[in-house]
Amino acid sequence: MNSSQNTALAQTPDGAPATDSGSGERALSDRRQVVLVGSPNVGKSVLFGALTGRYVVVSNYPGTTVELSRGRYEEGDATIEVVDTPGLYSLRPLSDEERVARTLVFEATDAILVQVAEARGLERALPLTLQLRSLGRPMVLVLNMMDEAEAAGMKIDIDTLSDQLGIPVVGTVAVKGEGVMDLRAAIAGLRSAPQGVAASKPLPDTVTGFLSAYAELAPPTSELPAETLGLLLASGDPELCEAARGWGEGHAERLDALAAERHGPQQQPVGVALASALHEAAREIAAGTVVTPRRGEAASERLHRLLVNPWTGVPILLGVIYLGLYQFVGVFGAGTVVDFLESDVFGTYVNPHVDAFLLSVLPGESGAAYWVRELIGSDYGIITLGVTYAFAIVLPIVFLFFLFFSLLEDSGYFPRLAMLVDRLFKRIGLNGRAVIPIVLGFACDTMATMVTRVQETKRERIITTLLLALAIPCSAQYGVIVALLAVSGGAYFGMSWAFLVWAGVIFASFLATGVLASRAVPGRSASFYMELPPLRWPRPINVTAKVLARMKWYFFEILPIFVLASVLIWVGRLTGLFGVLTRALEPVVGFLGLPAETSEIFLYGFFRRDFGAAGLYDLAGEGLLSTGQLLVATVTLTLFLPCVAQLLVMYKERGPKATAIMVGIVFAVAFLVGGVLRVVLQAAGALA
């Protein structure tokens, strides 16, 4: 926890206790900030967009790499700022994102809290509602996706629920804009209400019974109510428990004694008993406000069981991979679409005209004119290489992958995939949550490396970063490799033998490296938890918004790197440095049984992984590589060093020492596996 987060647990900005009743009668007309909170997959971001429109500012929370979205809307003569926080399951954080969300809640003492919950998952959301309500802040509970609850036959008595909780409750369908004006009206009502109205309902007795002894430990200057501090201490919040040991004489011993107590018929530890009490209170509230009809098992529930059962979930996953990644992204995207753009558009119209124009204005085969032409055109120029690869090769593949990824994401499949692979991932030191950055790595490993922030422990983030750098090809590289190997050799199960061998070797390298890393990297393993949203047909408006946001990221973050890579290649050729490095790699590629020309391919692959894959495409087209050699080259190149953009992000996220160690491991594993594969293929007579 950083210094600002520690401050948030200790004292208000002006040094006064949050429970000071001296301000209890003042109006809240100066409350002009709304903080959205809630677990992931409940529609917070969609509701944020419905409230704020197009005005959005994305920035990192100070001292962290966690991004926040801020927007605003006009209410009368006031401008209301809306902050969209990361997903939060509980006031006891288990990840950096949850820690930042909690800190924002604690620091925003003059804000109105808006908890967003999925209507069908009301009972799961209520424990967080009770915890937030203990803060005594103005608060609204939003039940989103009310249309799905009604379609399932659920009836929620919003007025009774509001009365039981003592806070306004609003039903919304954020993707359609329904209920947004009601939410604005509820926020406006809280802005003009007297302070403390949100705390008019106490926590249930089953919960408060655990808190009194802990609340007595609270310092008088705490910015948090004693009830909230009691909740956090009783739940075993590590940062707060450590801080509490310094709040007064004998506090350490008192905490240890309280933690040793057992509660309930099962004699549970206090943290477990408190969690059970919160969930029991949530069940009682939901039972009095929600009517669920008794009927047969829904089709979505049967599909859920099929997706999470290994006997059926694994074949479904293989089908999704085959149809989505292999056929849609690989064969159609990297084959049909890329071939049209690269050959018919850029190859026939754009690049020849660029080269002809440059030659007309900068004639000559040496000197400054020649090198300016080489910078812009020829084989490795900004337009003929950087722009061509960015728009003709990478763009269609990345777009189709983002479309495929967004469809799966909006359907609710990913959390179930996380449950399915959790047991396997635990063998490599990870848990099911790692499936998100791993799958996203097939779009862009650079972006996926940044997404490792969602993982709970440093150990998990290091292992995932290593696996992304080693064994997960980005969509552009993957697409070109599929296009290369899909037509190589006989077909088995609808795929070429060369592609099946490539996929098997990469998967085996992924598992072996993960197992070894899980034993070598110190640190604790993380628990697995994830909200399960309902399975649903993807909404076109959601999918479109996600694809456009990710494509915007691609154009602003990744496209400039293509241009930079072209410039660096030009500098390397101009200075002769590339020649030196290429000759240094020739013995290594010779060890792999590859022609000397492939050393240049590996070097260019460092600047962009797809540069190398596309270079192999050219060599194969010229007949310089056999199917066996192509297989060795694609395996080695896939496992080879991450691109320069990913390397920079690794340095930023993991630090210089960890990055240097991972680069050394990746380099060694790539050529070791490639060498072993060469020997096996040679023995089988499949190399030539």
XYZ file of C-alpha atoms in Angstrom:
688
model
C 0.000 0.000 0.000
C 1.475 3.339 -1.007
C 1.732 6.383 1.234
C -1.480 7.974 0.047
C -3.353 4.762 0.780
C -1.896 4.594 4.292
C -2.984 8.191 4.840
C -6.472 7.307 3.696
C -6.727 4.779 6.515
C -5.399 7.085 9.165
C -6.785 10.598 8.987
C -9.016 12.973 7.080
C -7.399 15.614 4.835
C -8.083 18.348 7.378
C -7.110 16.171 10.330
C -10.650 15.938 11.746
C -12.381 12.655 12.485
C -14.861 11.514 9.863
C -17.416 10.859 12.564
C -17.379 14.482 13.776
C -21.036 15.425 14.160
C -20.365 19.131 13.984
C -21.004 19.159 10.242
C -24.061 16.944 10.419
C -26.536 19.707 9.516
C -24.710 21.316 6.610
C -26.167 20.919 3.122
C -24.425 18.800 0.516
C -24.750 21.331 -2.309
C -20.949 21.253 -2.683
C -20.871 17.511 -3.379
C -19.914 17.442 -7.034
C -18.142 14.099 -7.366
C -19.651 10.664 -7.962
C -17.551 7.522 -7.468
C -18.749 4.377 -9.247
C -17.866 1.161 -7.404
C -18.743 -2.493 -7.853
C -17.357 -5.840 -8.900
C -16.195 -6.494 -12.485
C -18.645 -7.445 -15.233
C -21.613 -5.513 -13.852
C -21.676 -2.679 -16.401
C -19.874 0.103 -14.507
C -18.070 1.320 -17.599
C -21.249 1.276 -19.689
C -23.097 3.236 -17.001
C -20.137 5.617 -16.793
C -20.474 6.271 -20.520
C -24.247 6.730 -20.246
C -23.767 9.312 -17.479
C -20.869 11.261 -18.960
C -21.347 10.978 -22.712
C -18.148 11.424 -24.680
C -16.077 13.383 -22.190
C -13.542 10.919 -20.776
C -10.061 11.387 -19.332
C -7.973 8.265 -18.642
C -5.030 8.571 -16.243
C -3.034 6.493 -13.801
C -3.720 6.655 -10.087
C -0.704 8.432 -8.485
C 2.081 6.040 -7.567
C 0.538 3.093 -9.444
C 0.018 1.756 -12.971
C -3.756 1.385 -12.447
C -5.792 3.415 -14.930
C -8.870 5.427 -13.979
C -11.567 6.974 -16.154
C -12.970 10.378 -15.240
C -15.879 12.134 -16.910
C -18.514 14.732 -16.127
C -22.058 15.822 -16.780
C -24.018 18.992 -16.150
C -26.751 19.104 -13.489
C -28.388 22.520 -13.364
C -25.621 25.034 -12.721
C -23.271 22.361 -11.339
C -20.707 20.185 -13.118
C -20.661 16.676 -11.641
C -17.433 14.683 -11.956
C -17.795 10.911 -12.300
C -14.925 8.530 -11.469
C -15.055 4.927 -12.734
C -13.036 2.795 -10.299
C -11.496 -0.655 -10.926
C -13.487 -3.727 -9.937
C -14.000 -4.118 -6.185
C -15.371 -7.239 -4.506
C -14.830 -6.191 -0.892
C -13.353 -3.404 1.233
C -10.553 -5.833 1.993
C -8.495 -5.619 -1.237
C -6.778 -8.624 -2.809
C -5.181 -6.929 -5.847
C -3.665 -3.604 -6.856
C -6.876 -2.666 -8.682
C -9.046 -3.358 -5.641
C -6.581 -1.507 -3.422
C -6.818 1.590 -5.617
C -10.616 1.362 -5.749
C -10.818 1.157 -1.958
C -8.407 4.059 -1.527
C -10.517 6.222 -3.838
C -13.617 5.351 -1.824
C -11.886 6.222 1.446
C -10.331 9.448 0.148
C -13.497 10.754 -1.545
C -15.065 11.909 1.722
C -17.192 14.535 -0.064
C -18.303 12.227 -2.890
C -21.502 10.321 -3.491
C -20.892 6.577 -3.792
C -22.776 4.754 -6.539
C -22.487 0.989 -6.265
C -23.320 -0.790 -9.511
C -24.568 -4.365 -9.183
C -25.973 -6.865 -11.627
C -29.684 -7.231 -10.853
C -29.579 -11.021 -11.200
C -26.637 -11.152 -8.803
C -28.110 -8.898 -6.130
C -27.418 -11.330 -3.281
C -23.735 -11.557 -4.272
C -23.443 -7.752 -4.350
C -25.117 -7.008 -1.021
C -22.113 -7.881 1.240
C -20.178 -5.055 -0.443
C -23.268 -2.825 -0.092
C -23.306 -3.417 3.667
C -19.590 -2.657 3.929
C -19.902 0.557 1.916
C -22.930 1.617 3.921
C -20.884 1.403 7.130
C -18.951 4.441 5.894
C -21.990 6.658 6.463
C -21.545 8.330 3.071
C -24.331 9.371 0.699
C -24.832 6.290 -1.451
C -26.980 4.884 -4.264
C -27.325 1.219 -5.213
C -27.820 0.698 -8.956
C -29.310 -2.608 -10.109
C -28.075 -2.839 -13.684
C -29.234 -5.242 -16.413
C -32.788 -5.196 -15.078
C -33.994 -6.465 -18.460
C -32.056 -9.713 -18.002
C -33.466 -10.157 -14.496
C -37.001 -9.657 -15.818
C -36.362 -12.046 -18.707
C -35.314 -14.651 -16.127
C -38.611 -14.125 -14.301
C -37.123 -12.269 -11.319
C -39.148 -9.558 -9.610
C -37.254 -7.129 -7.374
C -39.158 -4.876 -4.995
C -36.914 -1.825 -5.305
C -38.862 0.261 -2.775
C -38.643 -2.433 -0.084
C -34.962 -2.981 -0.836
C -34.325 0.753 -0.511
C -36.140 0.804 2.826
C -34.180 -2.159 4.185
C -30.838 -0.691 3.158
C -31.651 2.908 4.015
C -30.294 4.197 0.693
C -31.810 5.004 -2.724
C -32.006 2.046 -5.129
C -32.346 2.553 -8.889
C -32.926 -0.014 -11.633
C -31.138 0.526 -14.954
C -30.419 -1.006 -18.340
C -27.243 0.966 -19.013
C -26.679 -0.263 -22.580
C -30.075 1.198 -23.535
C -29.820 4.287 -21.349
C -32.849 3.193 -19.292
C -32.912 4.427 -15.697
C -30.010 6.865 -16.169
C -32.203 9.893 -15.543
C -33.570 8.211 -12.400
C -29.993 7.746 -11.220
C -29.208 11.406 -11.869
C -32.304 12.359 -9.885
C -31.201 10.137 -6.972
C -27.744 11.746 -7.039
C -29.294 15.215 -7.104
C -31.463 14.285 -4.115
C -28.416 13.187 -2.111
C -26.603 16.411 -2.967
C -29.318 18.406 -1.206
C -29.929 15.963 1.677
C -28.478 16.438 5.169
C -25.237 14.633 5.881
C -25.549 11.291 7.610
C -28.838 10.225 6.005
C -27.054 7.309 4.319
C -26.125 5.878 7.716
C -29.677 5.844 9.078
C -29.845 2.050 8.917
C -27.378 0.132 11.114
C -25.661 -3.049 10.026
C -27.498 -6.283 10.910
C -26.915 -7.596 14.426
C -25.349 -10.778 13.030
C -22.568 -8.590 11.606
C -22.117 -6.005 14.356
C -21.650 -8.758 16.926
C -18.146 -9.291 15.576
C -17.182 -5.646 15.471
C -17.456 -4.057 18.900
C -14.178 -5.425 20.271
C -12.313 -4.405 17.116
C -13.957 -0.991 16.984
C -12.551 -0.238 20.443
C -9.060 -0.329 18.919
C -9.794 2.569 16.528
C -7.767 5.762 17.123
C -9.835 8.908 17.775
C -8.412 10.688 14.701
C -9.347 7.971 12.198
C -11.073 9.241 9.085
C -13.097 6.015 8.964
C -16.052 5.220 11.209
C -15.319 2.745 13.995
C -17.776 0.311 12.380
C -15.802 0.279 9.109
C -12.494 -0.121 10.924
C -14.010 -3.010 12.843
C -15.083 -4.677 9.594
C -11.597 -4.363 8.138
C -9.741 -5.495 11.257
C -12.081 -8.439 11.806
C -11.670 -9.521 8.170
C -7.894 -9.567 8.671
C -6.951 -6.731 6.324
C -3.127 -7.085 6.450
C -2.170 -3.413 5.966
C -4.689 -2.160 8.501
C -3.913 -4.872 11.068
C -0.229 -3.992 10.818
C -1.004 -0.284 11.263
C -3.343 -1.033 14.199
C -0.482 -2.560 16.179
C 0.945 0.926 16.545
C -2.278 2.677 17.546
C -1.878 2.156 21.273
C -0.288 0.120 24.022
C -1.420 -3.479 24.086
C -3.091 -3.302 20.667
C -0.824 -5.989 19.203
C -1.675 -8.451 21.968
C -5.384 -7.583 21.736
C -5.400 -8.190 17.973
C -3.692 -11.547 18.387
C -6.195 -12.553 21.078
C -9.167 -11.518 18.934
C -7.776 -13.349 15.900
C -7.398 -16.517 17.990
C -11.076 -16.530 18.993
C -13.483 -18.915 17.258
C -17.121 -18.168 16.467
C -20.307 -20.002 15.651
C -21.216 -23.689 15.798
C -18.340 -24.553 13.490
C -15.884 -22.558 15.613
C -14.747 -20.568 12.592
C -11.952 -17.968 12.579
C -13.303 -14.446 12.976
C -12.661 -13.490 9.338
C -14.560 -16.517 8.031
C -17.372 -16.013 10.548
C -17.697 -12.341 9.586
C -17.857 -13.197 5.875
C -20.538 -15.802 6.635
C -22.504 -13.247 8.664
C -22.361 -10.706 5.832
C -23.565 -13.273 3.309
C -26.321 -14.455 5.651
C -27.486 -10.859 6.058
C -27.415 -10.481 2.268
C -29.519 -13.626 1.863
C -32.102 -12.330 4.319
C -32.355 -8.970 2.543
C -32.602 -10.612 -0.880
C -35.212 -13.094 0.360
C -37.439 -10.204 1.442
C -37.133 -8.232 -1.783
C -36.578 -10.692 -4.647
C -39.073 -13.172 -6.037
C -37.599 -15.873 -8.270
C -40.052 -18.229 -9.947
C -39.562 -21.951 -9.617
C -39.102 -23.485 -13.006
C -36.931 -25.905 -14.879
C -33.256 -25.395 -15.407
C -32.577 -22.600 -17.905
C -30.596 -23.270 -21.077
C -27.923 -20.798 -19.925
C -27.425 -22.803 -16.725
C -26.984 -26.024 -18.693
C -24.500 -24.289 -20.975
C -22.649 -22.944 -17.919
C -22.175 -26.478 -16.604
C -20.931 -27.647 -19.994
C -18.381 -24.813 -20.177
C -16.849 -25.381 -16.727
C -16.850 -29.205 -16.809
C -13.423 -30.373 -18.099
C -14.945 -33.277 -20.064
C -17.104 -30.928 -22.108
C -15.376 -27.572 -21.548
C -12.049 -28.629 -23.097
C -13.597 -29.827 -26.404
C -15.646 -26.609 -26.523
C -12.464 -24.589 -25.898
C -10.659 -26.459 -28.696
C -13.605 -25.728 -30.984
C -13.503 -22.040 -30.067
C -9.754 -21.944 -30.748
C -10.139 -23.747 -34.072
C -13.028 -21.652 -35.371
C -11.970 -18.345 -33.822
C -8.176 -18.232 -33.777
C -7.312 -20.685 -36.571
C -10.052 -20.224 -39.147
C -11.354 -16.685 -38.485
C -8.201 -14.840 -37.404
C -5.582 -17.102 -38.992
C -6.917 -18.475 -42.273
C -9.431 -15.743 -43.143
C -7.685 -12.745 -41.566
C -4.022 -13.569 -42.178
C -4.748 -15.424 -45.399
C -7.590 -13.917 -47.406
C -7.707 -10.357 -46.052
C -3.952 -9.855 -45.650
C -3.246 -11.321 -49.090
C -5.699 -8.882 -50.669
C -4.356 -5.823 -48.836
C -0.668 -6.695 -49.116
C -0.606 -7.974 -52.695
C -3.482 -6.223 -54.441
C -3.567 -2.898 -52.616
C -0.090 -2.082 -51.306
C 1.881 -4.428 -53.578
C 0.180 -3.297 -56.787
C -0.776 0.316 -56.146
C 0.782 1.950 -53.082
C 4.403 0.787 -52.789
C 5.344 0.806 -56.516
C 4.041 4.359 -56.852
C 5.903 5.434 -53.690
C 9.169 3.969 -55.014
C 8.645 5.487 -58.461
C 7.931 8.913 -56.990
C 10.981 8.775 -54.688
C 13.236 7.720 -57.567
C 11.968 10.600 -59.698
C 12.704 13.232 -57.053
C 15.769 11.552 -55.478
C 17.694 9.789 -58.256
C 20.971 7.988 -57.672
C 22.206 4.695 -56.236
C 24.438 6.145 -53.533
C 24.859 9.120 -51.279
C 22.213 11.069 -49.361
C 19.511 10.678 -52.016
C 19.807 6.883 -51.914
C 19.590 6.691 -48.110
C 16.602 9.073 -47.979
C 14.849 6.780 -50.476
C 15.752 3.804 -48.303
C 14.302 5.547 -45.255
C 10.914 6.083 -46.902
C 10.644 3.358 -49.548
C 12.485 0.307 -50.935
C 12.314 -2.877 -48.846
C 12.521 -1.498 -45.303
C 11.201 2.066 -45.554
C 8.699 3.832 -43.342
C 5.954 3.446 -45.953
C 6.949 0.226 -47.716
C 7.703 -1.652 -44.497
C 6.295 0.174 -41.460
C 3.029 1.493 -42.910
C 2.535 -1.532 -45.172
C 2.944 -4.036 -42.342
C 0.857 -1.892 -39.991
C -2.127 -1.570 -42.352
C -1.855 -4.556 -44.705
C -0.652 -7.307 -42.350
C -1.169 -6.360 -38.728
C -4.292 -4.182 -38.816
C -6.736 -6.749 -40.280
C -5.421 -9.519 -38.010
C -5.558 -7.362 -34.884
C -9.025 -6.068 -35.806
C -10.430 -9.565 -36.319
C -8.837 -10.793 -33.093
C -10.253 -7.874 -31.118
C -13.670 -8.605 -32.645
C -13.392 -12.281 -31.690
C -12.089 -11.416 -28.211
C -14.854 -8.859 -27.579
C -17.571 -11.311 -28.643
C -16.286 -13.895 -26.151
C -15.831 -11.239 -23.462
C -19.355 -9.846 -23.800
C -20.908 -13.314 -23.835
C -19.605 -14.092 -20.324
C -17.370 -16.931 -21.568
C -14.056 -15.710 -20.150
C -14.867 -16.086 -16.424
C -15.976 -19.654 -17.128
C -12.821 -20.284 -19.114
C -10.900 -19.024 -16.079
C -12.685 -21.601 -13.904
C -11.962 -24.318 -16.461
C -8.204 -23.691 -16.659
C -7.679 -22.768 -13.001
C -6.456 -26.248 -12.028
C -4.016 -26.381 -14.962
C -2.746 -22.864 -14.316
C -2.136 -23.656 -10.657
C 0.488 -26.170 -11.818
C 2.459 -23.307 -13.344
C 2.138 -20.990 -10.356
C -0.887 -19.057 -11.634
C -4.647 -19.210 -11.238
C -7.641 -18.822 -13.514
C -7.428 -15.018 -13.578
C -4.251 -15.335 -15.665
C -6.349 -16.491 -18.607
C -7.222 -12.851 -19.367
C -3.661 -11.577 -20.068
C -2.688 -14.909 -21.650
C -5.565 -14.846 -24.142
C -5.116 -11.116 -24.714
C -1.484 -11.858 -25.571
C -2.698 -13.462 -28.780
C -3.784 -9.952 -29.786
C -0.782 -8.001 -28.532
C 1.780 -9.164 -25.975
C 2.648 -5.554 -25.178
C -0.904 -4.792 -24.090
C -1.179 -8.164 -22.313
C 1.983 -7.424 -20.304
C 0.325 -4.268 -19.003
C -2.840 -6.241 -18.194
C -0.840 -8.510 -15.839
C -1.560 -5.756 -13.290
C -4.912 -7.453 -12.631
C -3.096 -10.362 -10.992
C -2.907 -10.439 -7.248
C 0.748 -11.190 -6.452
C 4.124 -10.087 -7.788
C 5.033 -13.751 -8.298
C 2.078 -14.278 -10.629
C 2.867 -11.131 -12.595
C 6.487 -12.233 -13.137
C 5.526 -15.742 -14.285
C 2.828 -14.436 -16.636
C 5.172 -11.820 -18.097
C 7.787 -14.527 -18.774
C 5.245 -16.791 -20.476
C 3.943 -13.919 -22.609
C 7.476 -13.050 -23.691
C 8.307 -16.657 -24.528
C 5.375 -18.692 -25.756
C 2.438 -16.453 -26.718
C 2.592 -15.170 -30.311
C 0.831 -11.870 -30.952
C -2.018 -11.883 -33.463
C 0.103 -10.441 -36.268
C 2.872 -13.008 -35.840
C 0.385 -15.805 -35.239
C -1.604 -14.881 -38.316
C 1.432 -14.935 -40.604
C 2.623 -18.241 -39.110
C -0.788 -19.825 -39.701
C -0.734 -18.570 -43.274
C 2.752 -20.099 -43.682
C 2.053 -23.475 -42.093
C -1.570 -23.977 -43.116
C -0.519 -25.052 -46.617
C 2.549 -27.058 -45.530
C 2.165 -30.827 -45.580
C -0.868 -33.087 -45.257
C -3.921 -32.136 -43.248
C -5.002 -33.761 -39.985
C -8.200 -32.723 -38.179
C -8.544 -29.909 -40.707
C -5.035 -28.542 -39.991
C -1.611 -29.151 -41.544
C 0.846 -31.419 -39.745
C 3.381 -28.588 -39.600
C 0.923 -26.323 -37.777
C -0.014 -29.103 -35.330
C 3.671 -29.741 -34.523
C 4.301 -26.002 -34.101
C 1.313 -25.653 -31.760
C 2.335 -28.747 -29.768
C 5.929 -27.597 -29.296
C 4.878 -24.081 -28.263
C 2.303 -25.444 -25.797
C 4.842 -27.879 -24.304
C 7.353 -25.021 -23.941
C 4.650 -22.933 -22.252
C 3.886 -25.655 -19.707
C 7.504 -26.661 -19.034
C 8.646 -23.077 -18.527
C 5.665 -22.331 -16.312
C 6.293 -25.375 -14.099
C 9.981 -24.508 -13.671
C 9.183 -20.821 -13.057
C 6.582 -21.710 -10.413
C 9.309 -23.522 -8.482
C 12.015 -20.926 -9.012
C 10.127 -17.652 -8.465
C 9.635 -16.945 -4.746
C 6.419 -15.621 -3.258
C 2.963 -16.776 -2.263
C 0.319 -18.236 -4.526
C -2.846 -16.228 -4.958
C -6.373 -17.372 -4.278
C -8.816 -17.558 -7.166
C -11.987 -15.500 -7.181
C -14.004 -14.127 -10.067
C -17.526 -12.827 -10.529
C -19.568 -14.983 -12.920
C -21.763 -12.771 -15.113
C -24.719 -14.421 -16.839
C -24.213 -16.002 -20.233
C -25.826 -13.808 -22.858
C -25.819 -13.072 -26.534
C -23.161 -10.387 -27.138
C -24.676 -6.942 -27.535
C -23.560 -5.267 -30.787
C -23.223 -1.859 -29.101
C -20.936 -3.306 -26.391
C -18.801 -5.252 -28.861
C -18.488 -2.249 -31.164
C -17.430 0.029 -28.286
C -14.802 -2.451 -27.093
C -13.370 -3.040 -30.560
C -13.199 0.697 -31.300
C -11.494 1.412 -27.951
C -8.893 -1.287 -28.577
C -8.314 -0.215 -32.168
C -7.799 3.344 -30.902
C -5.172 1.945 -28.544
C -3.555 0.151 -31.490
C -3.340 3.274 -33.642
C -2.034 5.558 -30.902
C 0.238 3.146 -29.039
C 1.410 0.509 -31.540
C 1.304 2.134 -34.987
C 4.084 4.628 -34.108
C 6.293 1.687 -33.133
C 6.144 0.370 -36.700
C 7.469 3.684 -37.921
C 10.142 3.674 -35.187
C 11.148 0.119 -36.100
C 11.602 1.133 -39.741
C 13.783 4.063 -38.674
C 15.897 1.845 -36.392
C 16.375 -0.699 -39.169
C 17.420 2.128 -41.475
C 19.927 3.397 -38.890
C 21.262 -0.123 -38.401
C 21.787 -0.577 -42.146
C 23.244 2.921 -42.566
C 25.795 2.436 -39.782
C 26.605 -1.162 -40.682
C 25.529 -2.356 -37.222
C 22.936 -4.719 -38.673
C 25.581 -6.362 -40.789
C 27.692 -7.065 -37.703
C 24.736 -8.443 -35.730
C 23.526 -10.508 -38.688
C 26.935 -12.159 -39.101
C 27.033 -12.848 -35.362
C 23.727 -14.723 -35.628
C 24.756 -16.833 -38.631
C 26.447 -19.607 -36.544
C 23.352 -19.802 -34.365
C 20.945 -20.209 -37.284
C 23.422 -22.638 -38.789
C 23.058 -24.734 -35.637
C 19.333 -24.797 -36.404
C 19.960 -26.054 -39.927
C 18.703 -22.840 -41.517
C 20.204 -20.783 -44.356
C 22.271 -17.711 -43.452
C 19.516 -15.400 -44.731
C 17.350 -16.262 -41.725
C 19.772 -14.501 -39.348
C 18.447 -11.200 -40.699
C 14.897 -12.456 -40.108
C 15.581 -13.087 -36.416
C 17.168 -9.675 -36.040
C 14.190 -7.922 -37.608
C 11.863 -10.061 -35.508
C 13.180 -8.265 -32.432
C 11.801 -4.949 -33.692
C 8.425 -6.472 -34.471
C 7.686 -10.165 -34.110
C 5.582 -10.090 -37.254
C 8.488 -8.547 -39.205
C 10.361 -11.800 -38.716
C 7.341 -13.947 -39.536
C 6.692 -11.926 -42.673
C 10.361 -12.312 -43.608
C 10.007 -16.091 -43.373
C 6.967 -15.734 -45.625
C 9.189 -14.104 -48.251
C 11.956 -16.725 -47.906
C 9.443 -19.557 -48.204
C 7.972 -17.936 -51.275
C 11.449 -17.834 -52.841
C 11.914 -21.557 -52.172
C 14.807 -21.053 -49.720
C 13.135 -22.991 -46.877
C 11.795 -26.538 -46.873
C 8.745 -27.429 -44.791
C 10.959 -28.841 -42.025
C 13.222 -25.776 -42.005
C 10.175 -23.523 -42.007
C 8.834 -25.400 -38.986
C 12.119 -25.036 -37.080
C 12.292 -21.342 -37.981
C 8.700 -20.572 -36.936
C 9.070 -22.396 -33.603
C 12.341 -20.615 -32.804
C 11.028 -17.240 -33.919
C 7.856 -17.658 -31.832
C 9.955 -18.395 -28.738
C 12.552 -15.757 -29.613
C 13.000 -12.411 -27.872
C 9.886 -10.260 -27.445
C 9.570 -7.256 -29.708
C 11.137 -3.983 -28.647
C 7.760 -2.530 -27.558
C 7.046 -5.480 -25.279
C 10.594 -5.331 -23.931
C 10.140 -1.683 -22.964
C 6.869 -2.453 -21.182
C 8.528 -5.397 -19.384
C 11.258 -3.030 -18.205
C 8.660 -0.560 -16.976
C 6.441 -3.136 -15.257
C 8.964 -5.650 -13.868
C 12.179 -3.623 -13.536
C 15.660 -4.009 -15.115
C 16.870 -7.059 -13.175
C 13.791 -9.209 -13.752
C 13.647 -8.144 -17.409
C 17.312 -9.054 -17.996
C 16.814 -12.493 -16.423
C 13.670 -13.148 -18.478
C 15.370 -12.077 -21.733
C 18.240 -14.462 -21.011
C 15.809 -17.327 -20.337
C 13.801 -16.609 -23.483
C 16.904 -16.468 -25.691
C 18.262 -19.750 -24.317
C 14.958 -21.628 -24.479
C 14.212 -20.455 -28.038
C 17.403 -21.809 -29.553
C 17.515 -24.904 -27.324
C 14.004 -25.941 -28.367
C 14.717 -25.064 -31.993
C 17.895 -27.172 -31.922
C 16.112 -30.168 -30.393
C 13.320 -29.907 -32.976
C 15.896 -29.785 -35.771
C 17.506 -33.016 -34.505
C 14.115 -34.759 -34.223
C 13.010 -33.693 -37.703
C 16.366 -34.656 -39.165
C 16.151 -38.112 -37.594
C 12.633 -38.469 -39.005
C 13.792 -37.391 -42.449
C 11.451 -34.400 -42.414
C 13.983 -31.573 -42.371
C 14.914 -31.442 -46.030
